[in-house]
Amino acid sequence: MARELTHFVGGKNVAGTSGKFGDVYDPNTGVVQAKVPLASKSEVEAVIANAAEAQLEWAKWNPQKRARVLMKFVALVNDNVEELAALLSSEHGKTVPDAKGDIQRGIEVIEFAIGIPHLLKGEYTESAGTGIDVYSMRQPLGVVAGITPFNFPAMIPLWKAGPALACGNAFILKPSERDPSVPLRLAELFLEAGLPAGVFNVVNGDKEAVDALLHDPRVKAVGFVGSTPIAQYIYETATANGKRAQCFGGAKNHAIVMPDADLDDTADQLIGAGYGSAGQRCMAISVAVPVGKDTADRLVAKLTERVHKLNVGKSDEKGVDFGPLVSAEAVKRVNDYVQIAIDEGATVVVDGRAQKIDGGDEGFFTGATLLDDVTKDMKVYKEEIFGPVLQIVRAHDFEEALALPTDHEYGNGVAIFTRDGDTARDFATRVQVGMVGINVPIPVPIAYHTFGGWKASGFGDLNQHGPDSIRFYTKTKTVTQRWPGGGIKENADHFVIPTMD
Ligand code: NAD
C-alpha cells in the first residue's frame, strides 16, 4: 500500500483535504510508493494566513539568533544525511552519492545565510547635509514562496529558503509533486532546529496550488526553478500581481573543446557532466563542440569508449554511474528525441535505447546515447532533452564554436576546454551565457557568488544565492534624519525641494 504524504503547516504534518492526490513513484521499479496530496486554493490560503502571522514574530528575532537556528539546522541535516540521501534517491532516481551532493550544495547556501548579521548591515552617511545623516536598512518582505523542480529536491528548496528565512521572511515551499518527501523531512528538521512553527511550510500541489500562491496579495515574492514555459508563466503572473519574481528555466549547455585541450581529461569531464544524474541537471552538458575535424574525431573516439563502459542501474546500487529517469514520460520523451535525431540525419554513435539494464523493464530506465554530426538547425539541438543524451556539433574554428552558445535560445551554463589563457579569457568575455566554466564542465557557482542563467534560462533581474539573494528577499528603507543639535541651514527656503549643499 502506498503511504499517504502530508503538507507541513504551522509546525505540523497536515493531511490534505482536497481529495486530490498525485503518484510518487520509485523510478527503480516503476511502483507507486506514495500518494502526495495536491492542495486546493483554500488550503493554500490557510497556509499563507498561518505563515503571515508567524512571520511577524520571526522578523523580530535579531539576525544572530536567526543564524543560530540555521547553524543547528545544518548540524541536523548532516546528522541525518544518510537517511535523507536514501529517501531522495528512492524518489528521484539519482545515485545515493549524487543525492548526498544535492544535499551538500543546499547546505552550502544555508552556511552562506548564517552570515546574515553581516549581510544585513545597512549603509550610513554622516553629515550628508547640515545636521543631516542618512542611513539605510534592509527589512524582510513578509511571506515569500518557492516553487521548485524535481531534479534537486534538497538543493533548490534550500537555496531559496536559506537566504529568505535568514532575512526574516516566512517561507512557503511548493516542491515538485514527483519527489516531495525530502522537502517534508527538511521542514521537520527546521522545526527541530528551533525555527518557530509556521515560518517554513511545505504545501504540496499542482497548478491550482501554484496559482493560489501567485494571486494572493499576502505573498510578496516568488522564486521559481523549473522548465522555461512554466518559468515564463510564473514570472508574468507573479509580476502582474505586484510580486517580486525570479524564475529560472531550462538549458542547453555547450562545452567547447579546443584542439589544445587535454582530450582524456576533457572526455572524462564530459562523461560526468553529460550523463551524471541521467542528464537531468540544468547544468548538464548536452552539447560538445570540438573545434576542427581532428579534435572531433579523437574526442568522439574517447567518448565512445567511455560511454560503452557506463554502468546504468538501480540508484541504490554501489558502483552505478547513473540510475533511472524520474518518470515513464521522461523515458518516452528522451527516446523520442533519439528517434527524431536519427530522422533529422544525426549519426547515432551509441544508442542508449538499446542498452540492456538490470531491472530495466519495470523501472524508468534508458541508457546513454551519443550523437554525432548534429547541426544547429536540428530540433534535437534547439530543444532541451533533459536526459542522458550527449550531442556533438562539429565546428571549424573558434568563432563558429563561440557563436553556438551565444546564439542559442538558452543561456544557462557553458564551458570551454583549452590550455590557452587568451582563448579562455576571450571566450568568457564574449559568450552570451550566465555561467561559464574554464576547464570546469559544471560551473555552478559557489554559495557566496550568485547563480543564474541568461536569455530563456532566467526571468527576473536578480540571481539566486550569494549577495543577490539578500537583495531579493529584503526591501531597502532609507532614513534621512536631522536633529537641531547637528546645525541648522542658514537662510533655508522651505518651499524649495531640499538639496544637500
Ligand atoms: P517543471 O517546470 O515541470 O516543474 C517545476 C515546478 O513547477 C514544479 O513544482 C511543478 O509542480 C510546477 N508546475 C508544473 N507545471 C505547472 C503549471 N502549469 N503551472 C504552475 N506550476 C506548474 O520542471 P521539472 O520537470 O520539475 O524540472 C525540470 C526542468 O527544470 C528542466 O527544464 C530544467 O532545466 C529546469 N531546471 C532549471 C534550473 C535552473 O537553475 N535554471 C535548475 C534545475 C532545473
Coordinates of C-alpha atoms in Angstrom, one line a residue, residues 99-418:
A99 CA 21.9 12.6 -3.7
K100 CA 24.5 13.5 -1.0
G101 CA 25.9 16.1 -3.4
D102 CA 22.4 17.5 -3.9
I103 CA 22.1 17.9 -0.1
Q104 CA 25.6 19.3 0.4
R105 CA 25.1 22.0 -2.2
G106 CA 22.0 23.0 -0.4
I107 CA 23.7 23.1 3.0
E108 CA 26.4 25.4 1.5
V109 CA 23.8 28.1 0.9
I110 CA 22.5 27.8 4.4
E111 CA 26.1 28.2 5.6
F112 CA 26.3 31.4 3.5
A113 CA 23.0 32.6 5.0
I114 CA 24.4 32.1 8.5
G115 CA 26.5 35.2 7.8
I116 CA 23.2 37.2 7.9
P117 CA 24.3 39.6 10.7
H118 CA 27.0 40.8 8.4
L119 CA 25.0 40.5 5.2
L120 CA 22.1 42.6 6.5
K121 CA 24.2 45.6 7.6
G122 CA 22.9 48.8 6.0
E123 CA 24.7 51.9 4.8
Y124 CA 25.3 55.2 6.7
T125 CA 26.3 58.6 5.6
E126 CA 27.1 61.1 8.3
S127 CA 26.5 64.8 7.7
A128 CA 25.1 64.3 4.2
G129 CA 23.8 67.9 4.7
T130 CA 23.9 70.4 7.5
G131 CA 22.9 68.3 10.6
I132 CA 21.6 65.6 8.3
D133 CA 22.6 61.9 8.4
V134 CA 21.3 59.3 6.0
Y135 CA 21.1 55.5 6.7
S136 CA 19.5 52.6 5.0
M137 CA 18.3 49.2 6.4
R138 CA 17.1 46.0 4.8
Q139 CA 13.8 44.7 6.0
P140 CA 12.1 41.4 5.2
L141 CA 9.3 41.2 2.6
G142 CA 6.9 39.1 4.7
V143 CA 5.7 35.8 3.3
V144 CA 7.6 34.5 0.3
A145 CA 7.1 31.4 -1.8
G146 CA 9.4 28.9 -3.6
I147 CA 8.2 26.7 -6.4
T148 CA 10.8 24.1 -7.2
P149 CA 11.6 21.3 -9.7
F150 CA 12.0 17.6 -9.2
N151 CA 15.7 17.4 -10.2
F152 CA 17.2 18.9 -7.0
P153 CA 14.7 18.2 -4.3
A154 CA 17.0 19.3 -1.4
M155 CA 19.4 21.8 -3.0
I156 CA 17.0 24.2 -4.7
P157 CA 14.5 24.4 -1.8
L158 CA 17.4 25.2 0.5
W159 CA 18.9 27.7 -2.0
K160 CA 15.7 29.7 -1.7
A161 CA 14.7 29.1 1.9
G162 CA 18.1 29.7 3.5
P163 CA 18.5 33.4 2.5
A164 CA 14.7 34.1 2.7
L165 CA 14.5 32.8 6.3
A166 CA 17.8 34.5 7.4
C167 CA 16.4 37.8 6.2
G168 CA 13.3 37.4 8.5
N169 CA 10.7 36.2 6.0
A170 CA 8.3 33.3 6.3
F171 CA 8.7 30.7 3.5
I172 CA 6.2 28.6 1.7
L173 CA 7.7 25.8 -0.4
K174 CA 5.7 24.2 -3.2
P175 CA 8.1 21.4 -4.1
S176 CA 7.8 19.1 -7.1
E177 CA 5.0 16.6 -6.7
R178 CA 7.3 13.9 -8.0
D179 CA 9.7 13.8 -5.0
P180 CA 8.2 15.7 -2.1
S181 CA 9.4 13.6 0.8
V182 CA 12.8 15.2 1.3
P183 CA 11.3 18.7 1.5
L184 CA 8.9 17.4 4.1
R185 CA 11.8 16.0 6.2
L186 CA 13.7 19.3 5.9
A187 CA 10.6 21.1 7.3
E188 CA 10.7 18.7 10.3
L189 CA 14.4 19.4 10.8
F190 CA 13.9 23.2 10.6
L191 CA 11.4 22.9 13.4
E192 CA 13.8 20.7 15.4
A193 CA 16.5 23.3 14.9
G194 CA 14.3 25.8 16.7
L195 CA 12.6 27.6 13.8
P196 CA 9.2 28.8 15.1
A197 CA 6.2 27.0 13.8
G198 CA 4.7 28.5 10.6
V199 CA 7.9 30.1 9.4
F200 CA 8.8 27.3 7.0
N201 CA 5.9 25.5 5.4
V202 CA 5.5 22.9 2.7
V203 CA 2.4 22.9 0.6
N204 CA 2.2 20.1 -2.0
G205 CA 0.2 20.6 -5.1
D206 CA 0.0 21.3 -8.8
K207 CA -1.1 24.3 -10.9
E208 CA -4.0 25.1 -8.6
A209 CA -1.7 25.4 -5.6
V210 CA 0.8 27.5 -7.6
D211 CA -1.9 29.8 -8.9
A212 CA -3.2 30.3 -5.4
L213 CA 0.2 31.5 -4.3
L214 CA 0.6 33.7 -7.4
H215 CA -2.7 35.5 -6.9
D216 CA -2.6 36.0 -3.2
P217 CA -1.5 39.6 -2.2
R218 CA 0.0 38.4 1.1
V219 CA 2.7 36.5 -0.9
K220 CA 5.3 39.2 -1.6
A221 CA 7.9 37.3 -3.7
V222 CA 8.1 34.2 -5.7
G223 CA 11.2 32.2 -6.6
F224 CA 10.8 29.5 -9.2
V225 CA 13.1 26.9 -10.8
G226 CA 11.8 24.6 -13.5
S227 CA 11.2 24.4 -17.2
T228 CA 11.1 27.6 -19.3
P229 CA 7.4 27.7 -20.3
I230 CA 6.4 27.5 -16.6
A231 CA 9.2 29.9 -15.6
Q232 CA 7.8 32.5 -18.0
Y233 CA 4.2 31.9 -16.9
I234 CA 5.1 32.3 -13.3
Y235 CA 7.2 35.4 -13.9
E236 CA 4.5 37.1 -15.9
T237 CA 1.7 36.1 -13.4
A238 CA 3.6 37.0 -10.3
T239 CA 4.8 40.3 -11.5
A240 CA 1.4 41.2 -12.9
N241 CA 0.1 40.6 -9.4
G242 CA 2.7 43.0 -8.0
K243 CA 5.2 40.5 -6.6
R244 CA 8.9 40.2 -7.0
A245 CA 9.8 37.2 -9.1
Q246 CA 13.0 35.4 -10.1
C247 CA 12.3 32.4 -12.3
F248 CA 14.9 30.1 -13.7
G249 CA 14.2 27.9 -16.7
G250 CA 15.6 25.2 -18.9
A251 CA 19.0 24.9 -20.6
K252 CA 21.2 23.7 -23.4
N253 CA 24.7 23.8 -22.1
H254 CA 27.6 23.6 -24.5
A255 CA 31.2 22.5 -23.9
I256 CA 33.7 24.0 -26.5
V257 CA 36.7 21.7 -26.9
M258 CA 39.7 23.4 -28.4
P259 CA 42.4 21.5 -30.3
D260 CA 45.0 22.1 -27.5
A261 CA 42.7 20.7 -24.7
D262 CA 43.8 17.6 -22.8
L263 CA 41.4 15.3 -24.5
D264 CA 41.5 12.4 -22.0
D265 CA 40.7 14.7 -19.1
T266 CA 38.1 16.5 -21.2
A267 CA 36.4 13.3 -22.2
D268 CA 36.3 12.2 -18.5
Q269 CA 34.7 15.5 -17.5
L270 CA 32.2 15.4 -20.3
I271 CA 31.0 11.9 -19.5
G272 CA 30.3 13.0 -15.9
A273 CA 28.7 16.3 -16.9
G274 CA 26.6 14.8 -19.7
Y275 CA 25.4 11.6 -18.1
G276 CA 25.5 12.2 -14.4
S277 CA 22.1 12.1 -12.8
A278 CA 20.9 10.7 -16.2
G279 CA 21.4 14.2 -17.7
Q280 CA 18.6 15.6 -15.5
R281 CA 20.6 18.6 -14.4
C282 CA 20.0 22.2 -15.6
M283 CA 23.8 22.5 -15.8
A284 CA 24.4 19.2 -17.5
I285 CA 26.5 19.4 -20.7
S286 CA 24.3 18.3 -23.5
V287 CA 26.3 19.6 -26.5
A288 CA 30.0 19.1 -27.0
V289 CA 31.6 21.3 -29.7
P290 CA 35.0 20.1 -30.8
V291 CA 36.9 22.6 -32.9
G292 CA 38.5 21.1 -36.0
K293 CA 38.0 17.7 -37.6
D294 CA 41.0 16.1 -35.9
T295 CA 39.8 17.2 -32.4
A296 CA 36.3 16.0 -33.2
D297 CA 37.4 12.5 -34.4
R298 CA 39.7 12.0 -31.4
L299 CA 37.1 13.3 -28.9
V300 CA 34.3 11.1 -30.3
A301 CA 36.6 8.0 -30.1
K302 CA 37.4 8.8 -26.5
L303 CA 33.8 9.5 -25.6
T304 CA 32.5 6.3 -27.3
E305 CA 34.9 4.1 -25.4
R306 CA 33.8 5.7 -22.1
V307 CA 30.1 5.6 -22.9
H308 CA 30.3 1.8 -23.5
K309 CA 31.7 1.4 -20.1
L310 CA 29.0 3.3 -18.2
N311 CA 27.2 1.4 -15.5
V312 CA 23.5 2.2 -15.6
G313 CA 21.5 0.6 -12.8
K314 CA 19.3 1.0 -9.7
S315 CA 20.1 4.2 -7.9
D316 CA 20.8 2.5 -4.5
E317 CA 23.3 0.0 -6.0
K318 CA 27.1 0.6 -5.4
G319 CA 29.2 1.5 -8.5
V320 CA 26.3 2.7 -10.6
D321 CA 27.1 5.8 -12.7
F322 CA 23.5 6.8 -13.2
G323 CA 20.1 5.5 -12.4
P324 CA 16.6 5.7 -13.9
L325 CA 14.9 8.8 -15.1
V326 CA 12.2 10.3 -12.9
S327 CA 9.2 9.0 -14.8
A328 CA 7.9 6.9 -17.6
E329 CA 7.0 10.1 -19.6
A330 CA 10.6 11.3 -19.2
V331 CA 11.9 8.0 -20.7
K332 CA 9.4 8.3 -23.6
R333 CA 10.5 11.9 -24.2
V334 CA 14.2 11.1 -24.3
N335 CA 13.7 8.0 -26.5
D336 CA 11.5 10.0 -28.9
Y337 CA 14.2 12.7 -29.2
V338 CA 16.8 10.0 -30.1
Q339 CA 14.5 8.9 -32.9
I340 CA 14.0 12.5 -34.0
A341 CA 17.8 12.9 -34.2
I342 CA 18.1 9.8 -36.4
D343 CA 15.3 11.1 -38.6
E344 CA 17.0 14.5 -38.8
G345 CA 20.2 12.9 -40.1
A346 CA 22.4 12.8 -36.9
T347 CA 24.8 9.9 -36.6
V348 CA 23.9 7.7 -33.6
V349 CA 27.3 6.6 -32.2
V350 CA 25.8 4.9 -29.2
D351 CA 22.0 4.3 -28.9
G352 CA 21.0 4.2 -25.2
R353 CA 17.6 2.8 -26.0
A354 CA 19.3 -0.5 -27.0
Q355 CA 21.2 -0.8 -23.7
K356 CA 20.1 -3.7 -21.6
I357 CA 19.7 -2.6 -18.0
D358 CA 19.2 -4.9 -15.0
G359 CA 15.6 -4.4 -13.9
G360 CA 15.2 -2.0 -16.8
D361 CA 11.9 -3.5 -17.9
E362 CA 10.0 -2.2 -14.8
G363 CA 11.9 0.9 -13.9
F364 CA 12.2 4.2 -15.8
F365 CA 15.5 3.4 -17.5
T366 CA 17.2 4.5 -20.7
G367 CA 20.9 4.1 -21.4
A368 CA 23.4 6.7 -22.5
T369 CA 23.1 8.0 -26.1
L370 CA 26.0 9.7 -28.0
L371 CA 25.0 11.6 -31.2
D372 CA 27.5 12.9 -33.7
D373 CA 27.0 15.3 -36.7
V374 CA 24.3 17.2 -35.0
T375 CA 23.7 20.6 -36.7
K376 CA 22.3 23.8 -35.3
D377 CA 19.1 23.7 -37.4
M378 CA 18.0 20.3 -35.9
K379 CA 15.2 20.1 -33.4
V380 CA 17.3 18.0 -31.1
Y381 CA 19.9 20.8 -30.9
K382 CA 17.4 23.6 -30.4
E383 CA 15.3 21.9 -27.6
E384 CA 16.2 20.8 -24.1
I385 CA 16.1 16.9 -23.9
F386 CA 16.9 16.6 -20.2
G387 CA 18.1 13.1 -20.3
P388 CA 21.3 11.0 -20.9
V389 CA 22.0 12.3 -24.5
L390 CA 25.2 14.0 -25.4
Q391 CA 25.4 15.6 -28.8
I392 CA 28.4 16.5 -30.9
V393 CA 28.2 19.6 -33.0
R394 CA 31.4 20.0 -35.0
A395 CA 32.8 23.5 -35.5
H396 CA 35.5 24.5 -38.0
D397 CA 37.0 27.2 -35.8
F398 CA 36.8 29.1 -32.5
E399 CA 34.4 31.8 -33.9
E400 CA 31.9 29.3 -35.1
A401 CA 32.1 27.4 -31.8
L402 CA 31.6 30.7 -29.8
A403 CA 28.6 31.6 -31.9
L404 CA 26.7 28.4 -31.0
P405 CA 26.0 29.0 -27.3
T406 CA 25.9 32.8 -27.9
D407 CA 23.1 32.4 -30.5
H408 CA 21.2 29.6 -28.7
E409 CA 17.8 30.4 -27.1
Y410 CA 19.0 29.2 -23.7
G411 CA 21.9 30.7 -21.8
N412 CA 22.4 28.8 -18.5
G413 CA 25.9 27.4 -18.4
V414 CA 28.8 26.8 -20.8
A415 CA 32.3 25.5 -20.7
I416 CA 35.5 25.7 -22.6
F417 CA 38.3 23.2 -22.5
T418 CA 41.7 24.7 -23.5

